[in-house]
Amino acid sequence: MDTLPRISQVAAGCYPSGDTCDIRERVQADSGSAHLSWAVAAETCSGFARDVVLTRTLFSWYRAFIFVLTFLLYASFHLSRKPISIVKGELHRYCAALNEGDVELSSQSQRASDTPRHQPPDNETDCSWAPFDQDNYQQLLGALDYSFLCAYAIGMYLSGIIGERLPIRYYLTSGMLASGAFTALFGLGYFYNIHSFGFYVVTQIINGLVQTTGWPSVVTCLGNWFGKGRRGLIMGVWNSHTSVGNILGSLIAGYWVSTCWGLSFIVPGAIVAAMGIVCFLFLIEHPKDIACSSSLVAHSRGHENSAHRFRLQKQVFADDENKPLDPEIQCLLLSDGKHPVHQSHVVVLPADGGGSMAAISFTGALRIPGVIEFSLCLLFAKLVSYTFLFWLPLYITSVDHLDARQAGELSTLFDVGGIFGGILAGVISDRLEKRASTCGLMLLLAAPTLYMFSTISRMGLEATIAMLLLSGALVSGPYALITTAVSADLGTHKSLKGNSHALATVTAIIDGTGSVGAALGPLLAGLLSPSGWNNVFYMLMVADACALLFLIRLIHKELSCPGSAAGDQVLFKEH
């Protein structure tokens, strides 16, 4: 009657300690199966090992695919936001500032493309596009930014709550198609010679609302597939989609800005809509949506009869009762693909087993430790980042006396620095296991760097390039870390007790609060820039100081209790 211990030994031989599966399993026979032979047990175990390897390899490929796909999906969102900052220099310009060669080149391009050009007024000195030909054009341009970002901030609070109750694939697809349509609609104002300020404001408001479908959706989807291992690094690399999208948007918009600025919006809009179709066809929301356990079920049934049935189970340990499981382990520990194993062992539910838990409320998400502090910090950090996003090309045009296309191309260096800053912040926070302290250090360095930027960038093009890279890294680092790894940590916080419906809401609250700052920054820049760009930089430095101030309590907690940070960072739960 020692068959069961022998079978357990054979199973242990298939999964030695330290194996990549990182699990200790045993094969247990149901009643009447105590006389299983060694051969059957060994064959079952070795066959299952092959299935495990196949399943884990397939899962890794799916996970890499989701990483790349969500990267491209959200990069396209940012690609469509960048044109307005590139086109600002074209919406208000003076013909007297153009040399004859530029005018001739523009006229040749016009004849070749056979598209309508805006005709200057009778004085032939003003080439601006009405209504942005007025003396208050900076306030009007700032109002366009504000209308988009204010709508985005308000919509973000609702988006997370709605997104948790709808299929991610449908929700994200509809948002991308609508965003593409309204981005292109803004550009159609050029071709149909529309000069109504209200038309452009309404287009920006609706576009801001529909773009809120993006961030909670992609973060939740990524959270379904990735655990906490090297989360800061993984999400730091993934969050570079923001900078990649900004760079591509700048280059695409800059290509047409001087000849036909309407295409600077229509082409990005078409790209976003096309990516929405790709999302609908290929996005896999959750590991449960693939048949990751089909090979295991088929194999077990091949050795099943009235007397001999096998079930893969996991022993319960006292300290493991509340430990969340990786997605692949959940797939591997199903008995028949539908039901959990015996009650005396870990009850491993299918991936949607938590679906019966109620979605977290708005106030419940606010009570998660750290959500309020990081949200307010992101408000000011995003204020700085989005001021650069929407006003940097115009600043470069005025300081370095470049045309709109050259300024747009040069502004991409800020986003290049942002890529390195986001990755660096993720690596440091992973190693130190101190998210708040990492953000605080970069914010502390960012304030004096902004002052240096305002001074050194006037010394020439080379100085501007160097400061763009450095400022991009320090400004974008905290912003990237908070919106990705920190949001994921808080959305899967241990205080939630396994509630799998919190990640989208927490992400929306944090990013929505940050978007309030993103709306205020460009608006304040539009109001302050007429009195001098130095005042804009002073405003940005004060904002960085405020962002650091809201993290003081969390930084003190991390430094005084080194183990607390690591203890609060738990695995992504299965949603």
PDB file of N, CA, C and O in Angstrom, residues 176-230:
ATOM      1  N   MET A 176     -10.404  54.032 -29.543  1.00  0.00           N
ATOM      2  CA  MET A 176      -9.383  54.338 -30.550  1.00  0.00           C
ATOM      3  C   MET A 176     -10.025  54.770 -31.866  1.00  0.00           C
ATOM      4  O   MET A 176      -9.522  55.691 -32.539  1.00  0.00           O
ATOM      5  N   LEU A 177     -11.095  54.140 -32.246  1.00  0.00           N
ATOM      6  CA  LEU A 177     -11.785  54.538 -33.478  1.00  0.00           C
ATOM      7  C   LEU A 177     -12.345  55.955 -33.356  1.00  0.00           C
ATOM      8  O   LEU A 177     -12.228  56.773 -34.283  1.00  0.00           O
ATOM      9  N   ALA A 178     -12.952  56.262 -32.213  1.00  0.00           N
ATOM     10  CA  ALA A 178     -13.496  57.606 -32.009  1.00  0.00           C
ATOM     11  C   ALA A 178     -12.382  58.644 -31.941  1.00  0.00           C
ATOM     12  O   ALA A 178     -12.506  59.750 -32.488  1.00  0.00           O
ATOM     13  N   SER A 179     -11.289  58.308 -31.280  1.00  0.00           N
ATOM     14  CA  SER A 179     -10.164  59.244 -31.186  1.00  0.00           C
ATOM     15  C   SER A 179      -9.583  59.542 -32.555  1.00  0.00           C
ATOM     16  O   SER A 179      -9.259  60.696 -32.881  1.00  0.00           O
ATOM     17  N   GLY A 180      -9.440  58.513 -33.373  1.00  0.00           N
ATOM     18  CA  GLY A 180      -8.943  58.726 -34.725  1.00  0.00           C
ATOM     19  C   GLY A 180      -9.852  59.642 -35.533  1.00  0.00           C
ATOM     20  O   GLY A 180      -9.383  60.515 -36.275  1.00  0.00           O
ATOM     21  N   ALA A 181     -11.163  59.472 -35.350  1.00  0.00           N
ATOM     22  CA  ALA A 181     -12.122  60.279 -36.098  1.00  0.00           C
ATOM     23  C   ALA A 181     -12.034  61.755 -35.710  1.00  0.00           C
ATOM     24  O   ALA A 181     -12.022  62.646 -36.580  1.00  0.00           O
ATOM     25  N   PHE A 182     -11.958  62.040 -34.414  1.00  0.00           N
ATOM     26  CA  PHE A 182     -11.956  63.443 -33.977  1.00  0.00           C
ATOM     27  C   PHE A 182     -10.592  64.100 -34.151  1.00  0.00           C
ATOM     28  O   PHE A 182     -10.518  65.325 -34.301  1.00  0.00           O
ATOM     29  N   THR A 183      -9.523  63.326 -34.133  1.00  0.00           N
ATOM     30  CA  THR A 183      -8.215  63.891 -34.472  1.00  0.00           C
ATOM     31  C   THR A 183      -8.194  64.326 -35.927  1.00  0.00           C
ATOM     32  O   THR A 183      -7.723  65.428 -36.261  1.00  0.00           O
ATOM     33  N   ALA A 184      -8.725  63.472 -36.793  1.00  0.00           N
ATOM     34  CA  ALA A 184      -8.794  63.828 -38.217  1.00  0.00           C
ATOM     35  C   ALA A 184      -9.758  64.986 -38.457  1.00  0.00           C
ATOM     36  O   ALA A 184      -9.527  65.826 -39.344  1.00  0.00           O
ATOM     37  N   LEU A 185     -10.820  65.079 -37.661  1.00  0.00           N
ATOM     38  CA  LEU A 185     -11.790  66.157 -37.826  1.00  0.00           C
ATOM     39  C   LEU A 185     -11.148  67.519 -37.602  1.00  0.00           C
ATOM     40  O   LEU A 185     -11.480  68.497 -38.285  1.00  0.00           O
ATOM     41  N   PHE A 186     -10.236  67.603 -36.651  1.00  0.00           N
ATOM     42  CA  PHE A 186      -9.520  68.859 -36.420  1.00  0.00           C
ATOM     43  C   PHE A 186      -8.765  69.273 -37.688  1.00  0.00           C
ATOM     44  O   PHE A 186      -8.764  70.446 -38.080  1.00  0.00           O
ATOM     45  N   GLY A 187      -8.114  68.312 -38.343  1.00  0.00           N
ATOM     46  CA  GLY A 187      -7.381  68.620 -39.559  1.00  0.00           C
ATOM     47  C   GLY A 187      -8.278  68.990 -40.723  1.00  0.00           C
ATOM     48  O   GLY A 187      -7.864  69.739 -41.625  1.00  0.00           O
ATOM     49  N   LEU A 188      -9.509  68.493 -40.725  1.00  0.00           N
ATOM     50  CA  LEU A 188     -10.433  68.827 -41.806  1.00  0.00           C
ATOM     51  C   LEU A 188     -10.791  70.310 -41.797  1.00  0.00           C
ATOM     52  O   LEU A 188     -11.247  70.851 -42.815  1.00  0.00           O
ATOM     53  N   GLY A 189     -10.601  70.971 -40.642  1.00  0.00           N
ATOM     54  CA  GLY A 189     -10.830  72.400 -40.583  1.00  0.00           C
ATOM     55  C   GLY A 189      -9.955  73.165 -41.562  1.00  0.00           C
ATOM     56  O   GLY A 189     -10.338  74.243 -42.051  1.00  0.00           O
ATOM     57  N   TYR A 190      -8.792  72.633 -41.874  1.00  0.00           N
ATOM     58  CA  TYR A 190      -7.903  73.264 -42.852  1.00  0.00           C
ATOM     59  C   TYR A 190      -8.480  73.149 -44.261  1.00  0.00           C
ATOM     60  O   TYR A 190      -8.523  74.133 -45.016  1.00  0.00           O
ATOM     61  N   PHE A 191      -8.926  71.974 -44.624  1.00  0.00           N
ATOM     62  CA  PHE A 191      -9.408  71.740 -45.983  1.00  0.00           C
ATOM     63  C   PHE A 191     -10.749  72.407 -46.245  1.00  0.00           C
ATOM     64  O   PHE A 191     -11.037  72.811 -47.372  1.00  0.00           O
ATOM     65  N   TYR A 192     -11.587  72.521 -45.206  1.00  0.00           N
ATOM     66  CA  TYR A 192     -12.892  73.152 -45.379  1.00  0.00           C
ATOM     67  C   TYR A 192     -12.883  74.618 -44.939  1.00  0.00           C
ATOM     68  O   TYR A 192     -13.934  75.240 -44.819  1.00  0.00           O
ATOM     69  N   ASN A 193     -11.685  75.146 -44.683  1.00  0.00           N
ATOM     70  CA  ASN A 193     -11.503  76.566 -44.381  1.00  0.00           C
ATOM     71  C   ASN A 193     -12.384  77.017 -43.211  1.00  0.00           C
ATOM     72  O   ASN A 193     -13.093  78.022 -43.274  1.00  0.00           O
ATOM     73  N   ILE A 194     -12.344  76.234 -42.126  1.00  0.00           N
ATOM     74  CA  ILE A 194     -13.144  76.522 -40.941  1.00  0.00           C
ATOM     75  C   ILE A 194     -12.335  77.425 -40.007  1.00  0.00           C
ATOM     76  O   ILE A 194     -11.204  77.090 -39.631  1.00  0.00           O
ATOM     77  N   HIS A 195     -12.921  78.563 -39.603  1.00  0.00           N
ATOM     78  CA  HIS A 195     -12.229  79.519 -38.739  1.00  0.00           C
ATOM     79  C   HIS A 195     -12.999  79.774 -37.448  1.00  0.00           C
ATOM     80  O   HIS A 195     -12.768  80.786 -36.785  1.00  0.00           O
ATOM     81  N   SER A 196     -13.880  78.881 -37.103  1.00  0.00           N
ATOM     82  CA  SER A 196     -14.647  79.010 -35.864  1.00  0.00           C
ATOM     83  C   SER A 196     -13.843  78.432 -34.700  1.00  0.00           C
ATOM     84  O   SER A 196     -13.469  77.250 -34.709  1.00  0.00           O
ATOM     85  N   PHE A 197     -13.590  79.262 -33.702  1.00  0.00           N
ATOM     86  CA  PHE A 197     -12.853  78.798 -32.535  1.00  0.00           C
ATOM     87  C   PHE A 197     -13.633  77.706 -31.796  1.00  0.00           C
ATOM     88  O   PHE A 197     -13.053  76.753 -31.274  1.00  0.00           O
ATOM     89  N   GLY A 198     -14.956  77.840 -31.776  1.00  0.00           N
ATOM     90  CA  GLY A 198     -15.788  76.843 -31.113  1.00  0.00           C
ATOM     91  C   GLY A 198     -15.655  75.468 -31.737  1.00  0.00           C
ATOM     92  O   GLY A 198     -15.705  74.449 -31.033  1.00  0.00           O
ATOM     93  N   PHE A 199     -15.491  75.393 -33.048  1.00  0.00           N
ATOM     94  CA  PHE A 199     -15.333  74.109 -33.728  1.00  0.00           C
ATOM     95  C   PHE A 199     -14.107  73.370 -33.211  1.00  0.00           C
ATOM     96  O   PHE A 199     -14.165  72.165 -32.896  1.00  0.00           O
ATOM     97  N   TYR A 200     -13.005  74.076 -33.097  1.00  0.00           N
ATOM     98  CA  TYR A 200     -11.766  73.436 -32.651  1.00  0.00           C
ATOM     99  C   TYR A 200     -11.826  73.077 -31.166  1.00  0.00           C
ATOM    100  O   TYR A 200     -11.283  72.042 -30.749  1.00  0.00           O
ATOM    101  N   VAL A 201     -12.489  73.894 -30.373  1.00  0.00           N
ATOM    102  CA  VAL A 201     -12.613  73.599 -28.943  1.00  0.00           C
ATOM    103  C   VAL A 201     -13.474  72.360 -28.719  1.00  0.00           C
ATOM    104  O   VAL A 201     -13.107  71.459 -27.946  1.00  0.00           O
ATOM    105  N   VAL A 202     -14.614  72.284 -29.378  1.00  0.00           N
ATOM    106  CA  VAL A 202     -15.502  71.126 -29.212  1.00  0.00           C
ATOM    107  C   VAL A 202     -14.812  69.850 -29.685  1.00  0.00           C
ATOM    108  O   VAL A 202     -14.931  68.787 -29.043  1.00  0.00           O
ATOM    109  N   THR A 203     -14.089  69.952 -30.799  1.00  0.00           N
ATOM    110  CA  THR A 203     -13.349  68.776 -31.285  1.00  0.00           C
ATOM    111  C   THR A 203     -12.335  68.302 -30.259  1.00  0.00           C
ATOM    112  O   THR A 203     -12.210  67.095 -30.009  1.00  0.00           O
ATOM    113  N   GLN A 204     -11.638  69.232 -29.630  1.00  0.00           N
ATOM    114  CA  GLN A 204     -10.652  68.879 -28.613  1.00  0.00           C
ATOM    115  C   GLN A 204     -11.313  68.258 -27.380  1.00  0.00           C
ATOM    116  O   GLN A 204     -10.778  67.317 -26.788  1.00  0.00           O
ATOM    117  N   ILE A 205     -12.451  68.787 -26.981  1.00  0.00           N
ATOM    118  CA  ILE A 205     -13.139  68.259 -25.793  1.00  0.00           C
ATOM    119  C   ILE A 205     -13.570  66.814 -26.009  1.00  0.00           C
ATOM    120  O   ILE A 205     -13.322  65.935 -25.171  1.00  0.00           O
ATOM    121  N   ILE A 206     -14.201  66.545 -27.139  1.00  0.00           N
ATOM    122  CA  ILE A 206     -14.675  65.179 -27.399  1.00  0.00           C
ATOM    123  C   ILE A 206     -13.488  64.229 -27.551  1.00  0.00           C
ATOM    124  O   ILE A 206     -13.522  63.095 -27.052  1.00  0.00           O
ATOM    125  N   ASN A 207     -12.444  64.693 -28.213  1.00  0.00           N
ATOM    126  CA  ASN A 207     -11.258  63.847 -28.365  1.00  0.00           C
ATOM    127  C   ASN A 207     -10.641  63.531 -27.013  1.00  0.00           C
ATOM    128  O   ASN A 207     -10.183  62.412 -26.759  1.00  0.00           O
ATOM    129  N   GLY A 208     -10.609  64.511 -26.116  1.00  0.00           N
ATOM    130  CA  GLY A 208     -10.080  64.259 -24.772  1.00  0.00           C
ATOM    131  C   GLY A 208     -10.899  63.224 -24.015  1.00  0.00           C
ATOM    132  O   GLY A 208     -10.342  62.389 -23.287  1.00  0.00           O
ATOM    133  N   LEU A 209     -12.205  63.262 -24.181  1.00  0.00           N
ATOM    134  CA  LEU A 209     -13.065  62.293 -23.487  1.00  0.00           C
ATOM    135  C   LEU A 209     -12.840  60.869 -23.991  1.00  0.00           C
ATOM    136  O   LEU A 209     -12.704  59.927 -23.197  1.00  0.00           O
ATOM    137  N   VAL A 210     -12.791  60.688 -25.306  1.00  0.00           N
ATOM    138  CA  VAL A 210     -12.687  59.334 -25.846  1.00  0.00           C
ATOM    139  C   VAL A 210     -11.285  58.753 -25.635  1.00  0.00           C
ATOM    140  O   VAL A 210     -11.123  57.527 -25.567  1.00  0.00           O
ATOM    141  N   GLN A 211     -10.283  59.611 -25.483  1.00  0.00           N
ATOM    142  CA  GLN A 211      -8.939  59.090 -25.258  1.00  0.00           C
ATOM    143  C   GLN A 211      -8.741  58.528 -23.852  1.00  0.00           C
ATOM    144  O   GLN A 211      -7.753  57.852 -23.590  1.00  0.00           O
ATOM    145  N   THR A 212      -9.681  58.798 -22.955  1.00  0.00           N
ATOM    146  CA  THR A 212      -9.567  58.247 -21.610  1.00  0.00           C
ATOM    147  C   THR A 212      -9.776  56.733 -21.582  1.00  0.00           C
ATOM    148  O   THR A 212      -9.506  56.096 -20.558  1.00  0.00           O
ATOM    149  N   THR A 213     -10.249  56.163 -22.663  1.00  0.00           N
ATOM    150  CA  THR A 213     -10.424  54.709 -22.703  1.00  0.00           C
ATOM    151  C   THR A 213      -9.080  53.986 -22.761  1.00  0.00           C
ATOM    152  O   THR A 213      -9.012  52.796 -22.464  1.00  0.00           O
ATOM    153  N   GLY A 214      -8.030  54.694 -23.124  1.00  0.00           N
ATOM    154  CA  GLY A 214      -6.760  54.030 -23.404  1.00  0.00           C
ATOM    155  C   GLY A 214      -5.990  53.563 -22.194  1.00  0.00           C
ATOM    156  O   GLY A 214      -5.695  52.370 -22.045  1.00  0.00           O
ATOM    157  N   TRP A 215      -5.663  54.488 -21.286  1.00  0.00           N
ATOM    158  CA  TRP A 215      -4.704  54.160 -20.234  1.00  0.00           C
ATOM    159  C   TRP A 215      -5.193  53.083 -19.266  1.00  0.00           C
ATOM    160  O   TRP A 215      -4.469  52.103 -19.024  1.00  0.00           O
ATOM    161  N   PRO A 216      -6.391  53.206 -18.660  1.00  0.00           N
ATOM    162  CA  PRO A 216      -6.824  52.124 -17.760  1.00  0.00           C
ATOM    163  C   PRO A 216      -6.888  50.767 -18.458  1.00  0.00           C
ATOM    164  O   PRO A 216      -6.614  49.737 -17.848  1.00  0.00           O
ATOM    165  N   SER A 217      -7.235  50.764 -19.739  1.00  0.00           N
ATOM    166  CA  SER A 217      -7.380  49.500 -20.463  1.00  0.00           C
ATOM    167  C   SER A 217      -6.030  48.810 -20.657  1.00  0.00           C
ATOM    168  O   SER A 217      -5.896  47.612 -20.387  1.00  0.00           O
ATOM    169  N   VAL A 218      -5.035  49.552 -21.146  1.00  0.00           N
ATOM    170  CA  VAL A 218      -3.744  48.908 -21.429  1.00  0.00           C
ATOM    171  C   VAL A 218      -3.021  48.519 -20.154  1.00  0.00           C
ATOM    172  O   VAL A 218      -2.350  47.474 -20.098  1.00  0.00           O
ATOM    173  N   VAL A 219      -3.137  49.319 -19.092  1.00  0.00           N
ATOM    174  CA  VAL A 219      -2.484  48.973 -17.826  1.00  0.00           C
ATOM    175  C   VAL A 219      -3.127  47.732 -17.217  1.00  0.00           C
ATOM    176  O   VAL A 219      -2.432  46.832 -16.718  1.00  0.00           O
ATOM    177  N   THR A 220      -4.445  47.655 -17.250  1.00  0.00           N
ATOM    178  CA  THR A 220      -5.133  46.472 -16.719  1.00  0.00           C
ATOM    179  C   THR A 220      -4.774  45.235 -17.521  1.00  0.00           C
ATOM    180  O   THR A 220      -4.524  44.157 -16.955  1.00  0.00           O
ATOM    181  N   CYS A 221      -4.753  45.365 -18.830  1.00  0.00           N
ATOM    182  CA  CYS A 221      -4.403  44.223 -19.685  1.00  0.00           C
ATOM    183  C   CYS A 221      -2.981  43.760 -19.401  1.00  0.00           C
ATOM    184  O   CYS A 221      -2.721  42.563 -19.270  1.00  0.00           O
ATOM    185  N   LEU A 222      -2.058  44.684 -19.291  1.00  0.00           N
ATOM    186  CA  LEU A 222      -0.676  44.310 -18.989  1.00  0.00           C
ATOM    187  C   LEU A 222      -0.571  43.686 -17.604  1.00  0.00           C
ATOM    188  O   LEU A 222       0.193  42.737 -17.391  1.00  0.00           O
ATOM    189  N   GLY A 223      -1.359  44.216 -16.663  1.00  0.00           N
ATOM    190  CA  GLY A 223      -1.359  43.658 -15.316  1.00  0.00           C
ATOM    191  C   GLY A 223      -1.874  42.237 -15.249  1.00  0.00           C
ATOM    192  O   GLY A 223      -1.483  41.464 -14.383  1.00  0.00           O
ATOM    193  N   ASN A 224      -2.755  41.878 -16.184  1.00  0.00           N
ATOM    194  CA  ASN A 224      -3.265  40.513 -16.224  1.00  0.00           C
ATOM    195  C   ASN A 224      -2.192  39.506 -16.625  1.00  0.00           C
ATOM    196  O   ASN A 224      -2.314  38.314 -16.319  1.00  0.00           O
ATOM    197  N   TRP A 225      -1.173  39.973 -17.311  1.00  0.00           N
ATOM    198  CA  TRP A 225      -0.179  39.060 -17.877  1.00  0.00           C
ATOM    199  C   TRP A 225       1.161  39.059 -17.151  1.00  0.00           C
ATOM    200  O   TRP A 225       1.927  38.102 -17.299  1.00  0.00           O
ATOM    201  N   PHE A 226       1.458  40.103 -16.369  1.00  0.00           N
ATOM    202  CA  PHE A 226       2.783  40.207 -15.766  1.00  0.00           C
ATOM    203  C   PHE A 226       2.689  40.269 -14.254  1.00  0.00           C
ATOM    204  O   PHE A 226       1.825  40.950 -13.695  1.00  0.00           O
ATOM    205  N   GLY A 227       3.627  39.592 -13.592  1.00  0.00           N
ATOM    206  CA  GLY A 227       3.737  39.634 -12.146  1.00  0.00           C
ATOM    207  C   GLY A 227       4.668  40.731 -11.701  1.00  0.00           C
ATOM    208  O   GLY A 227       5.019  41.634 -12.449  1.00  0.00           O
ATOM    209  N   LYS A 228       5.109  40.673 -10.439  1.00  0.00           N
ATOM    210  CA  LYS A 228       5.874  41.782  -9.882  1.00  0.00           C
ATOM    211  C   LYS A 228       7.361  41.699 -10.186  1.00  0.00           C
ATOM    212  O   LYS A 228       8.092  42.644  -9.932  1.00  0.00           O
ATOM    213  N   GLY A 229       7.860  40.577 -10.701  1.00  0.00           N
ATOM    214  CA  GLY A 229       9.286  40.445 -10.937  1.00  0.00           C
ATOM    215  C   GLY A 229       9.793  41.524 -11.877  1.00  0.00           C
ATOM    216  O   GLY A 229       9.334  41.639 -13.005  1.00  0.00           O
ATOM    217  N   ARG A 230      10.731  42.328 -11.422  1.00  0.00           N
ATOM    218  CA  ARG A 230      11.321  43.427 -12.194  1.00  0.00           C
ATOM    219  C   ARG A 230      10.233  44.336 -12.779  1.00  0.00           C
ATOM    220  O   ARG A 230      10.346  44.813 -13.896  1.00  0.00           O
TER     221      ARG A 230
END
